[in-house]
Coordinates of C-alpha atoms and ligand atoms in Angstrom, one line a residue:
X1 CA -104.2 47.3 8.2
X2 CA -107.5 47.9 6.4
X3 CA -106.8 46.4 3.0
X4 CA -110.5 46.4 2.1
X5 CA -110.7 50.2 2.2
X6 CA -107.5 50.5 0.3
X7 CA -108.8 48.3 -2.5
X8 CA -112.2 50.1 -2.6
X9 CA -110.4 53.4 -3.1
X10 CA -108.1 52.0 -5.8
X11 CA -111.0 50.6 -7.9
X12 CA -113.0 53.9 -7.3
X13 CA -110.1 56.0 -8.6
X14 CA -108.7 53.7 -11.3
X15 CA -111.6 51.2 -12.1
X16 CA -109.2 48.3 -12.0
X17 CA -107.4 46.0 -9.6
X18 CA -103.7 46.0 -8.9
X19 CA -101.2 44.1 -6.9
X20 CA -100.9 44.7 -3.1
X21 CA -97.6 45.0 -1.2
X22 CA -96.7 45.8 2.4
X23 CA -93.7 46.8 4.3
X24 CA -93.4 47.2 8.1
X25 CA -92.0 49.8 10.5
X26 CA -89.4 48.7 13.0
X27 CA -88.2 48.6 16.5
X28 CA -84.6 48.7 17.6
X29 CA -83.6 47.0 20.8
X30 CA -80.3 48.8 21.2
X31 CA -77.7 50.4 19.0
X32 CA -79.0 53.9 18.2
X33 CA -77.1 56.4 15.9
X34 CA -74.6 53.7 15.4
X35 CA -75.5 52.8 11.8
X36 CA -73.9 55.9 10.2
X37 CA -71.0 55.4 12.5
X38 CA -70.3 52.1 10.8
X39 CA -71.4 50.1 13.9
X40 CA -74.0 47.5 14.6
X41 CA -77.8 47.8 15.1
X42 CA -80.4 45.3 16.4
X43 CA -83.7 46.1 14.8
X44 CA -86.8 44.0 14.1
X45 CA -89.8 44.6 11.9
X46 CA -93.1 45.1 13.5
X47 CA -96.8 44.3 12.8
X48 CA -97.5 47.8 11.7
X49 CA -96.5 49.3 8.4
X50 CA -97.6 50.6 4.9
X51 CA -99.7 48.8 2.4
X52 CA -100.0 49.8 -1.2
X53 CA -102.0 48.7 -4.3
X54 CA -100.2 49.3 -7.6
X55 CA -100.9 48.9 -11.2
X56 CA -99.0 50.0 -14.3
X57 CA -101.0 52.5 -16.3
X58 CA -99.3 52.5 -19.7
X59 CA -98.2 56.2 -19.4
X60 CA -95.0 57.8 -18.0
X61 CA -96.9 59.3 -15.1
X62 CA -97.4 58.2 -11.5
X63 CA -100.8 58.9 -10.0
X64 CA -100.7 58.3 -6.3
X65 CA -103.3 58.7 -3.6
X66 CA -102.5 58.8 0.2
X67 CA -105.7 57.2 1.7
X68 CA -105.1 58.4 5.3
X69 CA -104.5 62.0 4.2
X70 CA -107.1 61.9 1.4
X71 CA -104.6 63.6 -0.9
X72 CA -103.6 62.8 -4.5
X73 CA -100.4 63.6 -6.4
X74 CA -99.4 63.2 -10.0
X75 CA -95.8 63.3 -11.1
X76 CA -93.5 62.1 -13.8
X77 CA -90.4 59.9 -13.6
X78 CA -87.8 62.5 -14.7
X79 CA -85.8 64.5 -12.3
X80 CA -87.6 67.7 -13.3
X81 CA -91.1 66.1 -12.6
X82 CA -90.9 66.0 -8.8
X83 CA -94.2 66.3 -6.9
X84 CA -95.0 69.1 -4.5
X85 CA -96.6 66.9 -1.8
X86 CA -94.0 65.9 0.9
X87 CA -95.3 62.3 1.1
X88 CA -95.1 61.8 -2.7
X89 CA -91.4 62.7 -2.7
X90 CA -90.7 59.3 -1.0
X91 CA -92.3 57.5 -3.9
X92 CA -90.8 59.7 -6.5
X93 CA -87.4 59.4 -4.8
X94 CA -87.6 55.6 -4.9
X95 CA -88.4 55.7 -8.6
X96 CA -85.6 58.1 -9.3
X97 CA -83.0 56.0 -7.4
X98 CA -84.1 52.9 -9.2
X99 CA -83.8 54.7 -12.6
X100 CA -80.3 56.0 -11.6
X101 CA -79.3 52.3 -11.0
X102 CA -80.4 51.4 -14.6
X103 CA -84.0 50.3 -14.1
X104 CA -86.6 51.0 -16.8
X105 CA -89.7 52.1 -15.0
X106 CA -93.2 52.8 -16.2
X107 CA -95.9 55.0 -14.9
X108 CA -98.3 53.5 -12.4
X109 CA -101.5 54.1 -10.4
X110 CA -101.3 53.6 -6.7
X111 CA -103.1 54.0 -3.4
X112 CA -101.4 53.5 -0.1
X113 CA -102.3 53.5 3.6
X114 CA -100.5 52.9 6.8
X115 CA -101.0 52.0 10.5
X116 CA -97.4 52.7 11.6
X117 CA -97.7 55.9 13.6
X118 CA -96.1 58.9 11.9
X119 CA -93.2 60.6 13.7
X120 CA -93.1 58.0 16.5
X121 CA -89.6 56.8 15.7
X122 CA -90.9 53.6 14.1
X123 CA -89.8 54.4 10.6
X124 CA -93.0 55.1 8.8
X125 CA -91.0 56.7 6.0
X126 CA -88.7 53.7 5.5
X127 CA -91.8 51.5 5.4
X128 CA -93.2 53.7 2.6
X129 CA -89.9 53.6 0.6
X130 CA -89.5 49.9 1.1
X131 CA -93.1 49.2 0.0
X132 CA -92.5 50.8 -3.4
X133 CA -88.9 49.6 -3.8
X134 CA -89.9 46.1 -3.1
X135 CA -93.1 46.2 -5.2
X136 CA -91.5 47.8 -8.3
X137 CA -88.6 45.4 -8.2
X138 CA -90.9 42.5 -8.0
X139 CA -93.6 43.6 -10.5
X140 CA -91.0 44.6 -13.2
X141 CA -88.5 41.8 -12.4
X142 CA -85.8 44.4 -12.0
X143 CA -83.4 42.0 -10.3
X144 CA -82.2 44.3 -7.5
X145 CA -80.9 42.4 -4.4
X146 CA -82.7 43.0 -1.2
X147 CA -79.8 45.0 0.3
X148 CA -79.8 47.3 -2.8
X149 CA -83.5 47.9 -2.2
X150 CA -82.7 49.1 1.3
X151 CA -80.0 51.3 -0.1
X152 CA -82.5 52.7 -2.6
X153 CA -84.7 53.7 0.3
X154 CA -81.8 55.3 2.2
X155 CA -80.7 57.2 -0.9
X156 CA -84.2 58.5 -1.3
X157 CA -83.9 60.0 2.2
X158 CA -80.5 61.5 1.4
X159 CA -81.4 62.9 -2.0
X160 CA -85.1 63.6 -2.0
X161 CA -86.0 64.2 1.7
X162 CA -82.8 65.7 3.1
X163 CA -82.2 63.3 6.0
X164 CA -78.7 61.8 6.0
X165 CA -79.9 58.7 7.7
X166 CA -78.1 55.4 8.1
X167 CA -79.3 52.1 6.7
X168 CA -81.0 50.6 9.7
X169 CA -84.7 51.5 9.0
X170 CA -84.8 50.5 5.4
X171 CA -82.8 47.3 6.1
X172 CA -85.2 46.3 8.9
X173 CA -88.3 47.0 6.8
X174 CA -87.0 44.9 3.9
X175 CA -85.3 42.0 5.8
X176 CA -87.6 41.7 8.8
X177 CA -88.5 38.2 10.0
X178 CA -91.2 37.2 12.5
X179 CA -89.8 36.2 15.9
X180 CA -86.3 37.5 15.0
X181 CA -84.2 40.6 15.5
X182 CA -81.4 41.3 13.1
X183 CA -77.9 42.1 14.1
X184 CA -76.5 44.1 11.2
X185 CA -73.0 45.3 10.7
X186 CA -73.5 48.6 9.1
X187 CA -70.0 48.7 7.6
X188 CA -69.9 45.3 5.9
X189 CA -73.7 44.9 5.6
X190 CA -73.3 41.3 7.0
X191 CA -76.2 40.4 9.2
X192 CA -77.6 37.5 11.2
X193 CA -81.1 36.7 12.4
X194 CA -81.2 36.6 16.2
X195 CA -84.2 34.6 17.7
X196 CA -86.1 36.9 20.0
X197 CA -88.6 35.4 22.4
X198 CA -88.9 37.6 25.4
X199 CA -92.2 36.1 26.6
X200 CA -90.7 32.7 27.1
X201 CA -88.1 34.3 29.3
X202 CA -90.7 36.2 31.4
X203 CA -90.7 39.6 29.6
X204 CA -92.9 41.7 27.4
X205 CA -91.6 44.4 25.0
X206 CA -93.8 47.4 24.7
X207 CA -93.5 50.9 23.1
X208 CA -94.7 54.0 25.0
X209 CA -95.4 56.7 22.4
X210 CA -95.1 60.2 23.9
X211 CA -97.0 61.5 20.9
X212 CA -94.4 64.2 20.7
X213 CA -93.8 64.1 17.0
X214 CA -90.2 63.7 16.1
X215 CA -89.1 65.4 12.9
X216 CA -85.8 64.2 11.4
X217 CA -86.2 66.4 8.3
X218 CA -84.2 69.6 9.0
X219 CA -80.9 70.0 10.7
X220 CA -80.8 68.3 14.2
X221 CA -80.3 64.7 12.9
X222 CA -77.8 65.7 10.2
X223 CA -76.0 67.8 12.7
X224 CA -75.4 64.8 15.0
X225 CA -74.0 63.0 12.0
X226 CA -71.7 65.9 11.1
X227 CA -70.4 66.0 14.7
X228 CA -69.4 62.3 14.5
X229 CA -67.7 62.9 11.2
X230 CA -65.6 65.8 12.5
X231 CA -64.5 63.7 15.5
X232 CA -63.6 60.8 13.2
X233 CA -61.5 63.1 11.0
X234 CA -59.6 64.4 14.0
X235 CA -58.9 60.9 15.3
X236 CA -57.9 59.6 11.9
X237 CA -55.0 62.1 11.7
X238 CA -53.4 60.1 14.5
X239 CA -54.9 56.7 13.8
X240 CA -55.3 56.4 10.0
X241 CA -57.0 53.0 10.4
X242 CA -60.1 54.6 11.8
X243 CA -62.8 54.7 9.1
X244 CA -65.8 55.3 11.4
X245 CA -66.3 56.1 15.1
X246 CA -67.0 52.3 15.5
X247 CA -63.2 51.8 15.1
X248 CA -62.2 54.4 17.6
X249 CA -61.2 53.7 21.2
X250 CA -62.4 56.2 23.9
X251 CA -58.7 56.9 24.7
X252 CA -58.2 58.0 21.1
X253 CA -61.1 60.5 21.4
X254 CA -59.4 61.8 24.6
X255 CA -56.3 62.5 22.5
X256 CA -58.2 64.9 20.3
X257 CA -60.2 66.6 23.0
X258 CA -58.5 69.9 22.4
X259 CA -58.9 69.7 18.6
X260 CA -62.7 69.4 18.4
X261 CA -65.5 71.3 19.9
X262 CA -67.0 70.2 23.2
X263 CA -70.2 69.4 21.4
X264 CA -68.5 67.2 18.8
X265 CA -66.6 65.5 21.7
X266 CA -69.6 64.6 23.7
X267 CA -71.5 63.4 20.6
X268 CA -68.6 61.1 19.7
X269 CA -68.4 59.9 23.3
X270 CA -72.0 58.8 23.1
X271 CA -71.5 57.0 19.8
X272 CA -68.3 55.1 20.8
X273 CA -70.1 54.1 24.0
X274 CA -73.2 52.9 22.1
X275 CA -71.2 50.7 19.8
X276 CA -69.8 48.9 22.9
X277 CA -73.2 48.8 24.6
X278 CA -74.7 47.0 21.6
X279 CA -72.1 44.4 21.5
X280 CA -72.5 43.7 25.3
X281 CA -76.2 43.6 24.9
X282 CA -76.0 41.1 22.0
X283 CA -73.7 38.9 24.1
X284 CA -76.2 39.0 27.0
X285 CA -79.2 38.3 24.7
X286 CA -77.5 35.2 23.4
X287 CA -77.6 33.9 27.0
X288 CA -81.2 35.1 27.5
X289 CA -79.7 37.5 30.1
X290 CA -82.4 40.2 29.8
X291 CA -81.3 41.9 33.0
X292 CA -78.0 42.9 31.4
X293 CA -79.7 43.9 28.2
X294 CA -82.0 46.1 30.2
X295 CA -79.2 47.8 32.0
X296 CA -77.5 48.6 28.7
X297 CA -80.8 50.0 27.5
X298 CA -80.9 52.4 30.4
X299 CA -77.3 53.3 29.6
X300 CA -78.3 54.1 26.1
X301 CA -81.1 56.4 27.3
X302 CA -78.8 58.4 29.5
X303 CA -76.3 58.7 26.6
X304 CA -79.0 59.8 24.2
X305 CA -80.4 62.2 26.7
X306 CA -77.3 63.7 28.2
X307 CA -74.6 63.3 25.6
X308 CA -76.3 63.0 22.3
X309 CA -79.1 65.4 23.3
X310 CA -81.8 63.7 21.3
X311 CA -84.3 63.1 24.1
X312 CA -87.0 65.5 25.4
X313 CA -88.7 66.0 28.7
X314 CA -91.6 63.7 27.8
X315 CA -89.3 60.8 26.9
X316 CA -87.2 61.4 30.0
X317 CA -90.3 61.3 32.1
X318 CA -91.5 58.0 30.7
X319 CA -88.1 56.5 31.1
X320 CA -88.1 57.6 34.8
X321 CA -91.5 56.0 35.4
X322 CA -90.2 52.8 33.8
X323 CA -87.4 52.8 36.3
X324 CA -89.7 53.4 39.2
X325 CA -92.0 50.6 38.1
X326 CA -89.1 48.0 38.0
X327 CA -89.0 47.8 34.2
X328 CA -85.9 45.9 33.2
X329 CA -84.8 48.1 30.3
X330 CA -86.2 51.3 28.9
X331 CA -84.9 54.0 26.5
X332 CA -85.8 56.4 23.8
X333 CA -85.9 54.5 20.5
X334 CA -85.0 55.6 16.9
X335 CA -83.6 59.0 16.0
X336 CA -85.1 60.7 19.1
X337 CA -86.4 64.2 19.4
X338 CA -89.8 62.7 20.4
X339 CA -91.6 59.5 19.6
X340 CA -91.4 56.3 21.6
X341 CA -89.5 54.6 24.4
X342 CA -88.9 50.9 24.1
X343 CA -89.4 48.9 27.3
X344 CA -88.5 45.4 28.3
X345 CA -90.9 44.7 31.1
X346 CA -91.1 41.7 33.5
X347 CA -94.5 40.1 32.8
X348 CA -95.7 40.4 36.4
X349 CA -95.0 44.1 36.4
X350 CA -96.5 44.8 33.0
X351 CA -100.0 45.8 33.9
X352 CA -98.9 48.1 36.8
X353 CA -96.3 49.8 34.5
X354 CA -98.9 50.5 31.8
X355 CA -101.4 51.9 34.2
X356 CA -98.8 54.0 36.0
X357 CA -97.2 55.4 32.8
X358 CA -100.6 56.3 31.3
X359 CA -101.9 58.0 34.4
X360 CA -98.6 59.7 35.2
X361 CA -98.1 61.0 31.6
X362 CA -101.6 62.4 31.4
X363 CA -101.2 64.1 34.7
X364 CA -97.9 65.6 33.8
X365 CA -98.5 66.7 30.2
X366 CA -102.2 66.7 29.8
X367 CA -102.2 64.4 26.8
X368 CA -102.5 60.6 26.4
X369 CA -99.5 58.5 25.6
X370 CA -100.1 55.5 23.3
X371 CA -99.1 51.9 24.1
X372 CA -97.9 49.5 21.4
X373 CA -97.1 46.0 22.4
X374 CA -94.3 44.8 20.1
X375 CA -95.0 41.9 17.7
X376 CA -91.9 41.1 15.7
X377 CA -93.1 40.4 12.2
X378 CA -92.0 39.8 8.6
X379 CA -90.5 42.4 6.2
X380 CA -91.5 43.6 2.8
X381 CA -93.8 41.2 0.9
X382 CA -96.6 40.8 -1.7
X383 CA -100.0 40.3 -0.1
X384 CA -102.0 39.6 -3.2
Ligands
LIG401 C1 -83.3 57.2 12.3 C2 -82.4 56.9 11.1 C3 -81.6 55.6 11.3 C4 -80.8 55.7 12.6 C5 -81.7 56.0 13.7 C6 -81.0 56.2 15.0 O1 -84.3 56.2 12.5 O2 -83.2 56.8 10.0 O3 -80.7 55.5 10.2 O4 -79.7 56.5 12.5 O5 -82.4 57.2 13.5 O6 -80.4 55.0 15.4

């Protein structure tokens, strides 16, 4: 991240120096669309994210500048003072969610910049929310626990962006730890850090970005969630102990097959399967059994493509090439509808895979895919 340019812009706009904070994007090894189903996820923070310089300005206004877009926005802290710019709504939402939880905020000046690719399924928006939630909490000593900061980011998505997301992305951005994945129980919010050292075990982890921009704002993501909720409601009538799909057995879904639509049925089938796949993958990872982890990842891809219908032809193509190149595990990562695949690649097959996928993708779609080697890094922090 180019902090020098950020700082230059900040002093050019506001003639002062502020504090600098950063929050990362994330990967998720397995466990997709499980968070809002009360299941588990296995994310890790990456070495790409958002960085922001911030200084209180003794007014009740926020003056924000998005360096990469070269756009500015000014807004207040009251509900009626929302900004017009889409990107500024994330900052405004974080402020509002903090105020709703009792925080006394003040106006501030800020410039932010990022190197986490937008719309690639690496949670650029969670990185933006987490940066401001973490920074304001720290600078004003607001006393929010880290988990509450993640929930503030999630509530921003729900109430100010319109995406009814789960907690995974904001959690990963706030709690990330270098060299570790995090196994989070999205019902109890209990988590553990899982050491993740694929290279010592003969593998590299790499993202292949199809550069097909995914867009979670709008209905498709929320519709998946609604399907799962309808399936849960049907199952709960017979099995009142079922709070989320995470609690449901596949046989219980079969019992309600005639009571829900085919679409809701196959979405729920995916989600129940994915909760189980994650648990099996975690068990395998604890034994450094990457072959099993990889097979589960391919299983997730098929589920996300065929049952959950959140893949696209470009992602399926990249997944197919991975299989042909002997990649151990490969699947669409994040919400889907475009973005990246995550790939666990044997080190001796790495170079050939990268060459083949780049050339094959260009030949098939006429555009370049992007390759991001995964470096698992720390979560939200103050830089200076
Ligand atoms: C998006 C959401 C997350 C999660 C993933 C899919 O990234 O923000 O909460 O649901 O999709 O696993």
